[in-house]
PDB file of C-alpha atoms in Angstrom:
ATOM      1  CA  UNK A   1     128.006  98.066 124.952  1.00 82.00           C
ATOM      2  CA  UNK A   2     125.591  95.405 124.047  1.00 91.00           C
ATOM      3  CA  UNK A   3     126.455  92.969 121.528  1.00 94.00           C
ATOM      4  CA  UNK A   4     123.096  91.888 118.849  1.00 96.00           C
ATOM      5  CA  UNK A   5     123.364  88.812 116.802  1.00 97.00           C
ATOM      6  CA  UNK A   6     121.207  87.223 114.176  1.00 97.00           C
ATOM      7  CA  UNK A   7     121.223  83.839 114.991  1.00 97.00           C
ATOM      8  CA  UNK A   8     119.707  81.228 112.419  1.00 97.00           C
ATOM      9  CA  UNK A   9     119.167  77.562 111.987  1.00 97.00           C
ATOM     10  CA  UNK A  10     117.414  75.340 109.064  1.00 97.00           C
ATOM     11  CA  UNK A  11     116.560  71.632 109.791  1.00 96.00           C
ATOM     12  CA  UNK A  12     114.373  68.726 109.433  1.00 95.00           C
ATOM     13  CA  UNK A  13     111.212  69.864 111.046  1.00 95.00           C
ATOM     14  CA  UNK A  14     110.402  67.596 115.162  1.00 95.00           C
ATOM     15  CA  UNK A  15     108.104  68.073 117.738  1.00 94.00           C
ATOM     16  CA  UNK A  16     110.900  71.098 119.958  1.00 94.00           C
ATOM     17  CA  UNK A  17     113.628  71.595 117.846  1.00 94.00           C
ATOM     18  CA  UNK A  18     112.675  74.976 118.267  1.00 94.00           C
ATOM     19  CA  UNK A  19     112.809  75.430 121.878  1.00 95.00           C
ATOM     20  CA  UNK A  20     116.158  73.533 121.629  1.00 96.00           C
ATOM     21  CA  UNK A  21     117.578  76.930 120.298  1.00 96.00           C
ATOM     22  CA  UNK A  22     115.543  79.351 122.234  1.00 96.00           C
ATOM     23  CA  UNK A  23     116.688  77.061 125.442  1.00 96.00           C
ATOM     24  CA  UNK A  24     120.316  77.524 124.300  1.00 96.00           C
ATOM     25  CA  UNK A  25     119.947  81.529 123.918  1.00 96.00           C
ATOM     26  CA  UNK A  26     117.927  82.167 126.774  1.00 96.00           C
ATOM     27  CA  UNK A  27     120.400  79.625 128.965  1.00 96.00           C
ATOM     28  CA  UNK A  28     123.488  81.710 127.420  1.00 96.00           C
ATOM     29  CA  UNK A  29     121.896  85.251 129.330  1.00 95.00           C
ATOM     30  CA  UNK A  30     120.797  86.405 125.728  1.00 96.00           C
ATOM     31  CA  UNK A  31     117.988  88.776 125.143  1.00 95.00           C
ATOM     32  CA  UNK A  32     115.499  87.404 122.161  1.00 96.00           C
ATOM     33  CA  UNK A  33     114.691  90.854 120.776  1.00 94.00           C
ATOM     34  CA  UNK A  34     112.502  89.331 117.711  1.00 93.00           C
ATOM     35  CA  UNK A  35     111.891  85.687 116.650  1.00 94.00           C
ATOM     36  CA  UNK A  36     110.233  84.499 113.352  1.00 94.00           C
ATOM     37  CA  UNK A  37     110.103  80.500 112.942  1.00 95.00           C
ATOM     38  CA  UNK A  38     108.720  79.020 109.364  1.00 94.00           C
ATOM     39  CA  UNK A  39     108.070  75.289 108.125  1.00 93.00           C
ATOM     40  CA  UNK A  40     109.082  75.400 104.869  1.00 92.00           C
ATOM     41  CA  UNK A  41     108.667  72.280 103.071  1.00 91.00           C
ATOM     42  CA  UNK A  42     109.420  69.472 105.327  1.00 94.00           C
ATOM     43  CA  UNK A  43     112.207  72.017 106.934  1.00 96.00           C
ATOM     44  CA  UNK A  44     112.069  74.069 109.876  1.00 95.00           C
ATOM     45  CA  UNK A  45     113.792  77.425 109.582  1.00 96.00           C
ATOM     46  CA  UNK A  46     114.212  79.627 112.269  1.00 96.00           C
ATOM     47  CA  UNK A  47     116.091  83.573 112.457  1.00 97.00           C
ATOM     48  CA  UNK A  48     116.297  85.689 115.534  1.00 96.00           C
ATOM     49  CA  UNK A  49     118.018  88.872 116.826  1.00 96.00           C
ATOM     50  CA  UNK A  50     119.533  88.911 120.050  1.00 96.00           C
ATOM     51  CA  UNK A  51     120.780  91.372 122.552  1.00 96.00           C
ATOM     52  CA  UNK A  52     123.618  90.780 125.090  1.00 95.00           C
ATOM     53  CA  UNK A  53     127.080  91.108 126.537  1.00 95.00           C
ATOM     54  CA  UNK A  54     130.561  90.546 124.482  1.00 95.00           C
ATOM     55  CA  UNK A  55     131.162  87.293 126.472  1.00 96.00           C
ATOM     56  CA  UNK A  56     127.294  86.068 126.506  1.00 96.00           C
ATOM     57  CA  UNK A  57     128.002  86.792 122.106  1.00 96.00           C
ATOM     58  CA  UNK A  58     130.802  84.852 122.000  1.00 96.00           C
ATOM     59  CA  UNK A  59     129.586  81.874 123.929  1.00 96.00           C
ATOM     60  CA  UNK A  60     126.593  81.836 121.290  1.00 97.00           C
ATOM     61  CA  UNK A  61     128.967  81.952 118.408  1.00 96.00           C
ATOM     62  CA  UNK A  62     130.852  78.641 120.319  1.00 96.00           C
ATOM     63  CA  UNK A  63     127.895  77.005 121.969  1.00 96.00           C
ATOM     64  CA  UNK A  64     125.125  77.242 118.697  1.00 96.00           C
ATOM     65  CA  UNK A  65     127.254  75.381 116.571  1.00 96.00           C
ATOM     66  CA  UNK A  66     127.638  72.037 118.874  1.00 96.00           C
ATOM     67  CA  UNK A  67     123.142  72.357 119.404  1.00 96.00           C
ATOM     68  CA  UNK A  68     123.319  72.059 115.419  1.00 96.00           C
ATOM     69  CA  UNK A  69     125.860  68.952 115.167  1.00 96.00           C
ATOM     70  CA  UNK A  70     124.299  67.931 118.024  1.00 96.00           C
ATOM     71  CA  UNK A  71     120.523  67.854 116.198  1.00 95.00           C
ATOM     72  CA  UNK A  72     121.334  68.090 112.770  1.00 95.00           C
ATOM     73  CA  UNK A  73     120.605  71.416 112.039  1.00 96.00           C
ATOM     74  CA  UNK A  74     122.756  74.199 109.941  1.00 97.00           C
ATOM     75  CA  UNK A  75     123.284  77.150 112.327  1.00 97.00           C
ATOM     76  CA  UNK A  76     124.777  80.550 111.228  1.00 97.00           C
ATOM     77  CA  UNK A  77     125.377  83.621 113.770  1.00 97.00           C
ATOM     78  CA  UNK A  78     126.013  87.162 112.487  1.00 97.00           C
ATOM     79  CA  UNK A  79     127.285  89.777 114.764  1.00 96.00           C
ATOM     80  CA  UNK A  80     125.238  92.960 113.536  1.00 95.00           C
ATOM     81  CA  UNK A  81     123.861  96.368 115.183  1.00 89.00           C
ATOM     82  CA  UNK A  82     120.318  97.636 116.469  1.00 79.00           C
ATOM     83  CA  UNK A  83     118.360  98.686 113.709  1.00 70.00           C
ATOM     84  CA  UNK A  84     118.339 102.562 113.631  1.00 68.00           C
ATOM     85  CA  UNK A  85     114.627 103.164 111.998  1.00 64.00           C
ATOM     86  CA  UNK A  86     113.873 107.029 111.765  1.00 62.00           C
ATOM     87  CA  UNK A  87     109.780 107.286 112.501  1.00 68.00           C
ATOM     88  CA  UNK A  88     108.081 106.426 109.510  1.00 75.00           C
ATOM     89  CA  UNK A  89     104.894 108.619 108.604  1.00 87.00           C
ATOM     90  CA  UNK A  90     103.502 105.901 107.507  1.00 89.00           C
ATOM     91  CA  UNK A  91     103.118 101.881 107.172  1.00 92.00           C
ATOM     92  CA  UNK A  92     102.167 100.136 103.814  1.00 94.00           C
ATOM     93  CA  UNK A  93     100.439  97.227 104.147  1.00 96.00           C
ATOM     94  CA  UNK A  94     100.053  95.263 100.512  1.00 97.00           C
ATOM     95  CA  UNK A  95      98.309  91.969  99.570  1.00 97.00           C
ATOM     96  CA  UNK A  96      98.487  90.764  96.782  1.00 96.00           C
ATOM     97  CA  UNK A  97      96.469  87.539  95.136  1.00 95.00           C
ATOM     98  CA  UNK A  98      96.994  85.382  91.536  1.00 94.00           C
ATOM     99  CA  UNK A  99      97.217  82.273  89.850  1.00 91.00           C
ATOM    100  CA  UNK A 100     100.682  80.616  90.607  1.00 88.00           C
ATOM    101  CA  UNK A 101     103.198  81.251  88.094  1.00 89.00           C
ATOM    102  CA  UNK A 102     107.104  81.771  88.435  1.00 91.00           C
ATOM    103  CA  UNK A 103     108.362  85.255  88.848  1.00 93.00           C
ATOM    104  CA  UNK A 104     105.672  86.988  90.888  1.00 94.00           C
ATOM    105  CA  UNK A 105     107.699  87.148  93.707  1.00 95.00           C
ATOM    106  CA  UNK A 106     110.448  88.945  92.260  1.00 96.00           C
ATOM    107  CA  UNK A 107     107.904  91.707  90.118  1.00 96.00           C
ATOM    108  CA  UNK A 108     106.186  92.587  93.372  1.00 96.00           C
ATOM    109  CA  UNK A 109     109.628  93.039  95.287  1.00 96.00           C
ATOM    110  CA  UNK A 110     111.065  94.652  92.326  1.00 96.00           C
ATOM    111  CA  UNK A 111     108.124  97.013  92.052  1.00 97.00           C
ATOM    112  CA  UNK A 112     108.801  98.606  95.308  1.00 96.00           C
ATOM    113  CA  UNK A 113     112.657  98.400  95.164  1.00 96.00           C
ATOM    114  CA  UNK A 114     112.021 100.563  92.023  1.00 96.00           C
ATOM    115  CA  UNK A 115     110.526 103.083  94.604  1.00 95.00           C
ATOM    116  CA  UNK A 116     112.748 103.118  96.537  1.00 93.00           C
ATOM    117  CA  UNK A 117     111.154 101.691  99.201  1.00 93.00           C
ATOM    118  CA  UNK A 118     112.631  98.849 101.671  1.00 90.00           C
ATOM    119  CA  UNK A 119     110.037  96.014 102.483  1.00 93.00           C
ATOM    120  CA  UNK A 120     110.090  95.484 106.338  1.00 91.00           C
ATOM    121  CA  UNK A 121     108.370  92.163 105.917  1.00 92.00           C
ATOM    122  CA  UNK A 122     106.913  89.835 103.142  1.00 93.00           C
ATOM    123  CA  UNK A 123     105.160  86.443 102.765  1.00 93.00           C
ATOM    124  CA  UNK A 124     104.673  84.657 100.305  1.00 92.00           C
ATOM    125  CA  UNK A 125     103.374  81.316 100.202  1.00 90.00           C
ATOM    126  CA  UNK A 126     100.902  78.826  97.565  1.00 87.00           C
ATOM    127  CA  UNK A 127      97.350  78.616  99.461  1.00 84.00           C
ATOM    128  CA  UNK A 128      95.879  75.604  99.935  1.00 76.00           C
ATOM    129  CA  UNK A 129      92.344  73.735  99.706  1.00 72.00           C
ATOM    130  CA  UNK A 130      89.673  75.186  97.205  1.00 74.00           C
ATOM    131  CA  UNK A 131      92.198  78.152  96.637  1.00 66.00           C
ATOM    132  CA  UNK A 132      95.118  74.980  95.614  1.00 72.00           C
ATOM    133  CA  UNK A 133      96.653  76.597  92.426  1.00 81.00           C
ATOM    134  CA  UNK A 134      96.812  80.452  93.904  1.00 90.00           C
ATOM    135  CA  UNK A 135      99.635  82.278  95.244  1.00 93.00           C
ATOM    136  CA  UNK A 136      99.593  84.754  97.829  1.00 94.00           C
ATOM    137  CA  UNK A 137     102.098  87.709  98.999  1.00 96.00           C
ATOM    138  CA  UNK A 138     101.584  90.016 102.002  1.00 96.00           C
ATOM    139  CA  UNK A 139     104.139  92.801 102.337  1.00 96.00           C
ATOM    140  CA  UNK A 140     104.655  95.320 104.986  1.00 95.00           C
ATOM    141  CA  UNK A 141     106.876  98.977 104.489  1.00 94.00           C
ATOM    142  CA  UNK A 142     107.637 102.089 105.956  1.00 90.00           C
ATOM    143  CA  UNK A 143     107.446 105.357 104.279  1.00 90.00           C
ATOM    144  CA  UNK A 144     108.271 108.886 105.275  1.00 83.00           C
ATOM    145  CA  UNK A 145     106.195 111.645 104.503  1.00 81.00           C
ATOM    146  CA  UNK A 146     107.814 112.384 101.332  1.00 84.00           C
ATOM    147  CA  UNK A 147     106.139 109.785  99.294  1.00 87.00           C
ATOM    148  CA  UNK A 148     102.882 111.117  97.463  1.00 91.00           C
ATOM    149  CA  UNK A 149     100.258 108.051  98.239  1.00 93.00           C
ATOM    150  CA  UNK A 150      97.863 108.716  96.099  1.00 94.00           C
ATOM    151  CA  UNK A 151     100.544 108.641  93.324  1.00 95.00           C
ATOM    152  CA  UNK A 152     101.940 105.332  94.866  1.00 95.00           C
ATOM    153  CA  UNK A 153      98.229 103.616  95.169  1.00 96.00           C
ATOM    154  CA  UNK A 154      97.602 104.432  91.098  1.00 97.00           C
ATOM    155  CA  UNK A 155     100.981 102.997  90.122  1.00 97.00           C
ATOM    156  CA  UNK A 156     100.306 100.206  92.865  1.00 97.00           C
ATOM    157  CA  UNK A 157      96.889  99.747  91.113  1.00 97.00           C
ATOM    158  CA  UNK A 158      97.977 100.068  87.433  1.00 97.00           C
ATOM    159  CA  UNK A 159     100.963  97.192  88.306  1.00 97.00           C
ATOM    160  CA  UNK A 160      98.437  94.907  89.696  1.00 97.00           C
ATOM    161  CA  UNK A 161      96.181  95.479  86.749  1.00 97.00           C
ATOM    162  CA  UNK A 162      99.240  94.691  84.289  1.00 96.00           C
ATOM    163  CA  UNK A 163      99.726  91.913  85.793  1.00 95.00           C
ATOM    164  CA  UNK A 164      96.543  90.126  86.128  1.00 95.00           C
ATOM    165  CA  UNK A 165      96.189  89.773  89.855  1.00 96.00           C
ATOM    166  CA  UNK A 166      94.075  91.202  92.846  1.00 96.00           C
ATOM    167  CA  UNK A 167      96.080  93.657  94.775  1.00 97.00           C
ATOM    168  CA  UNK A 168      95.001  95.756  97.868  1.00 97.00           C
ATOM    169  CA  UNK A 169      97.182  98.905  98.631  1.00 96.00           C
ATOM    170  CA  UNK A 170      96.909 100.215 102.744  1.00 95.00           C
ATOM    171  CA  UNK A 171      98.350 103.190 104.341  1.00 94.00           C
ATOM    172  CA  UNK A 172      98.848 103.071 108.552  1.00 91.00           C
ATOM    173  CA  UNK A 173      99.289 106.960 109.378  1.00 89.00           C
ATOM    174  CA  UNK A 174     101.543 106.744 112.485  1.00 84.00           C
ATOM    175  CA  UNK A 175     101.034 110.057 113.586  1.00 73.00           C
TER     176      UNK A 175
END
């Protein structure tokens, strides 16, 4: 039965560090099933999901901790399971735009936990250049066909409206 791990790793952002890890997991016989990498701040953070044997798992859990003494990174591995998704009618894709302030983050995630709906995905991030002092989130989600859209896109558009920010609502119809 294959084994999947979440393997990640936060640490001062060089020129490789994150081949250094990929090296490891691809040296180890591991499968990289999905790979996101990030600088955030003057940090590099890295999470991936892995597929492999028992023994190819448990020479991760043993072998990533040494790369991270080894380079000064903090390394965590998490044994989990393949993600079961059921075939989602459709995909949400949401953007939103506004002036920086604190707590935007969590109204636009709490807005669709209070539907019920799971974000797949989300980025948010301050822009730079002319656009210095805005904020921007992008947000993906999966919804079955139960959801009423047009219901969703007037509550989307009403919560972007109260609070002061440019908002775009899109639906993906996957069949």
């Amino acid at each position: 039965m294959a084994q999947h791990l979440i393997i990640t790793a936060v640490g001062t952002d060089r020129p490789g560090i994150g081949n250094k890890i990929i090296h490891l997991i691809s040296e180890l016989g591991c499968n990289i099933i999905d790979t996101r990498i990030a600088i955030l701040g003057n940090d590099f953070t890295l999470i991936m999901l892995t597929s492999s044997t028992l023994s190819q798992a448990t020479r991760v859990e043993h072998s990533l901790p040494q790369l991270g003494a080894q380079h000064d990174l903090l390394t965590m591995v998490k044994r989990t399971s393949p993600h079961t998704e059921l075939a989602p009618k459709f995909t949400i894709e949401a953007h939103i735009q506004a002036q920086d302030r604190i707590g935007l983050t969590e109204q636009v995630t709490f807005f669709f936990a209070s539907k019920e709906i799971g974000i797949n995905s989300l980025s948010a991030k301050m822009l730079s250049g002319e656009n210095k002092d805005k904020f921007q989130i992008a947000l993906s989600a999966s919804l079955s066909d139960e959801y009423n859209l047009m219901q969703l896109q007037e509550d989307f558009a009403t919560f972007c409206e109260s609070l002061n920010v440019q908002g775009t609502l899109n639906f993906i119809n996957n069949g």
